[in-house]
PDB file of C-alpha atoms in Angstrom:
ATOM      1  CA  UNK A   1       0.208  -0.035   0.115  1.00  0.00           C
ATOM      2  CA  UNK A   2       1.471   3.331  -1.130  1.00  0.00           C
ATOM      3  CA  UNK A   3       1.272   6.711   0.514  1.00  0.00           C
ATOM      4  CA  UNK A   4      -1.738   8.802  -0.221  1.00  0.00           C
ATOM      5  CA  UNK A   5      -1.033  12.015  -2.173  1.00  0.00           C
ATOM      6  CA  UNK A   6      -1.130  15.250  -0.243  1.00  0.00           C
ATOM      7  CA  UNK A   7      -4.224  17.298  -1.201  1.00  0.00           C
ATOM      8  CA  UNK A   8      -3.325  21.006  -2.315  1.00  0.00           C
ATOM      9  CA  UNK A   9      -6.278  22.431  -0.719  1.00  0.00           C
ATOM     10  CA  UNK A  10      -4.921  25.113   1.583  1.00  0.00           C
ATOM     11  CA  UNK A  11      -4.375  28.656   1.326  1.00  0.00           C
ATOM     12  CA  UNK A  12      -2.494  31.636   2.877  1.00  0.00           C
ATOM     13  CA  UNK A  13      -4.566  34.765   2.897  1.00  0.00           C
ATOM     14  CA  UNK A  14      -3.682  38.453   3.690  1.00  0.00           C
ATOM     15  CA  UNK A  15      -6.682  40.269   5.148  1.00  0.00           C
ATOM     16  CA  UNK A  16      -6.527  44.069   5.892  1.00  0.00           C
ATOM     17  CA  UNK A  17      -8.927  46.505   7.795  1.00  0.00           C
ATOM     18  CA  UNK A  18     -10.968  48.282   5.120  1.00  0.00           C
ATOM     19  CA  UNK A  19     -10.234  51.824   5.948  1.00  0.00           C
ATOM     20  CA  UNK A  20      -8.507  54.692   4.098  1.00  0.00           C
ATOM     21  CA  UNK A  21      -4.726  54.040   5.483  1.00  0.00           C
ATOM     22  CA  UNK A  22      -2.292  51.897   4.114  1.00  0.00           C
ATOM     23  CA  UNK A  23      -1.167  51.460   7.693  1.00  0.00           C
ATOM     24  CA  UNK A  24      -4.392  49.645   8.669  1.00  0.00           C
ATOM     25  CA  UNK A  25      -3.795  46.237  10.416  1.00  0.00           C
ATOM     26  CA  UNK A  26      -3.034  43.085   8.172  1.00  0.00           C
ATOM     27  CA  UNK A  27      -3.764  39.668   9.176  1.00  0.00           C
ATOM     28  CA  UNK A  28      -1.769  36.779   7.387  1.00  0.00           C
ATOM     29  CA  UNK A  29      -3.048  33.141   7.899  1.00  0.00           C
ATOM     30  CA  UNK A  30      -4.232  29.960   6.677  1.00  0.00           C
ATOM     31  CA  UNK A  31      -7.493  28.512   5.771  1.00  0.00           C
ATOM     32  CA  UNK A  32      -9.138  25.720   3.421  1.00  0.00           C
ATOM     33  CA  UNK A  33     -11.821  28.053   2.937  1.00  0.00           C
ATOM     34  CA  UNK A  34     -11.059  31.857   2.853  1.00  0.00           C
ATOM     35  CA  UNK A  35     -14.195  33.251   2.483  1.00  0.00           C
ATOM     36  CA  UNK A  36     -15.274  31.212   5.126  1.00  0.00           C
ATOM     37  CA  UNK A  37     -12.617  32.569   7.306  1.00  0.00           C
ATOM     38  CA  UNK A  38     -12.938  36.086   6.393  1.00  0.00           C
ATOM     39  CA  UNK A  39     -16.708  35.892   7.486  1.00  0.00           C
ATOM     40  CA  UNK A  40     -15.721  34.365  10.958  1.00  0.00           C
ATOM     41  CA  UNK A  41     -13.138  36.964  11.424  1.00  0.00           C
ATOM     42  CA  UNK A  42     -15.755  39.911  10.211  1.00  0.00           C
ATOM     43  CA  UNK A  43     -18.161  38.616  12.653  1.00  0.00           C
ATOM     44  CA  UNK A  44     -15.773  39.365  15.615  1.00  0.00           C
ATOM     45  CA  UNK A  45     -14.445  42.691  14.130  1.00  0.00           C
ATOM     46  CA  UNK A  46     -16.228  45.722  14.335  1.00  0.00           C
ATOM     47  CA  UNK A  47     -14.348  47.343  11.410  1.00  0.00           C
ATOM     48  CA  UNK A  48     -15.027  46.337   7.910  1.00  0.00           C
ATOM     49  CA  UNK A  49     -12.396  43.909   6.620  1.00  0.00           C
ATOM     50  CA  UNK A  50     -11.322  43.106   3.031  1.00  0.00           C
ATOM     51  CA  UNK A  51      -9.487  40.327   1.302  1.00  0.00           C
ATOM     52  CA  UNK A  52      -6.214  41.671  -0.332  1.00  0.00           C
ATOM     53  CA  UNK A  53      -4.830  38.441  -1.332  1.00  0.00           C
ATOM     54  CA  UNK A  54      -4.461  34.865  -1.345  1.00  0.00           C
ATOM     55  CA  UNK A  55      -1.699  32.482  -2.398  1.00  0.00           C
ATOM     56  CA  UNK A  56      -2.646  28.785  -3.123  1.00  0.00           C
ATOM     57  CA  UNK A  57      -3.638  26.403  -3.354  1.00  0.00           C
ATOM     58  CA  UNK A  58      -1.044  24.380  -1.676  1.00  0.00           C
ATOM     59  CA  UNK A  59      -0.487  21.468   0.672  1.00  0.00           C
ATOM     60  CA  UNK A  60      -1.251  22.107   4.192  1.00  0.00           C
ATOM     61  CA  UNK A  61       2.614  21.580   5.113  1.00  0.00           C
ATOM     62  CA  UNK A  62       3.263  24.244   2.198  1.00  0.00           C
ATOM     63  CA  UNK A  63       0.775  26.579   3.436  1.00  0.00           C
ATOM     64  CA  UNK A  64       2.063  26.595   6.921  1.00  0.00           C
ATOM     65  CA  UNK A  65       5.571  27.113   5.936  1.00  0.00           C
ATOM     66  CA  UNK A  66       4.517  30.023   3.788  1.00  0.00           C
ATOM     67  CA  UNK A  67       2.642  31.603   6.711  1.00  0.00           C
ATOM     68  CA  UNK A  68       5.618  31.025   9.067  1.00  0.00           C
ATOM     69  CA  UNK A  69       7.960  32.671   6.522  1.00  0.00           C
ATOM     70  CA  UNK A  70       5.839  35.479   6.128  1.00  0.00           C
ATOM     71  CA  UNK A  71       5.581  35.989   9.878  1.00  0.00           C
ATOM     72  CA  UNK A  72       9.053  35.781  10.301  1.00  0.00           C
ATOM     73  CA  UNK A  73       9.905  38.171   7.891  1.00  0.00           C
ATOM     74  CA  UNK A  74       7.556  40.684   9.087  1.00  0.00           C
ATOM     75  CA  UNK A  75       8.195  40.118  12.849  1.00  0.00           C
ATOM     76  CA  UNK A  76       9.146  43.650  13.559  1.00  0.00           C
ATOM     77  CA  UNK A  77       5.923  45.022  12.149  1.00  0.00           C
ATOM     78  CA  UNK A  78       3.940  42.357  14.340  1.00  0.00           C
ATOM     79  CA  UNK A  79       1.010  44.126  16.352  1.00  0.00           C
ATOM     80  CA  UNK A  80      -0.433  41.018  18.204  1.00  0.00           C
ATOM     81  CA  UNK A  81      -0.604  37.362  17.210  1.00  0.00           C
ATOM     82  CA  UNK A  82      -0.942  37.149  13.469  1.00  0.00           C
ATOM     83  CA  UNK A  83      -1.905  40.874  12.848  1.00  0.00           C
ATOM     84  CA  UNK A  84       0.723  43.197  11.537  1.00  0.00           C
ATOM     85  CA  UNK A  85       1.242  46.760  10.288  1.00  0.00           C
ATOM     86  CA  UNK A  86      -0.342  47.542   7.156  1.00  0.00           C
ATOM     87  CA  UNK A  87       3.229  48.734   5.991  1.00  0.00           C
ATOM     88  CA  UNK A  88       3.890  45.261   5.150  1.00  0.00           C
ATOM     89  CA  UNK A  89       1.644  45.551   2.103  1.00  0.00           C
ATOM     90  CA  UNK A  90       4.581  47.651   0.222  1.00  0.00           C
ATOM     91  CA  UNK A  91       6.815  44.733   0.673  1.00  0.00           C
ATOM     92  CA  UNK A  92       4.302  42.041  -0.460  1.00  0.00           C
ATOM     93  CA  UNK A  93       2.858  43.845  -3.340  1.00  0.00           C
ATOM     94  CA  UNK A  94       5.594  46.750  -4.666  1.00  0.00           C
ATOM     95  CA  UNK A  95       3.338  47.667  -7.511  1.00  0.00           C
ATOM     96  CA  UNK A  96       0.224  48.078  -5.068  1.00  0.00           C
ATOM     97  CA  UNK A  97      -1.091  51.694  -4.855  1.00  0.00           C
TER      98      UNK A  97
END
């Protein structure tokens, strides 16, 4: 009996508070269903949130490795937990206006 193939059904997402400031907090996380995750975050947040980007699909392991690398890369801009200063967007998306 061989090993089961790893499914590529995970995404790394970037969600930001939807306010007119590029410094608005940004969350980097992992989910299978990004829209469901966004809705869950929105329910517990009094400010509107917007989905900025998704990366994937990829394996669970790949998604958590990417998320961890991003958290490490932006550790100096960490606000709390998986939330970072919106300033990181200029590094993630240099052409973003």
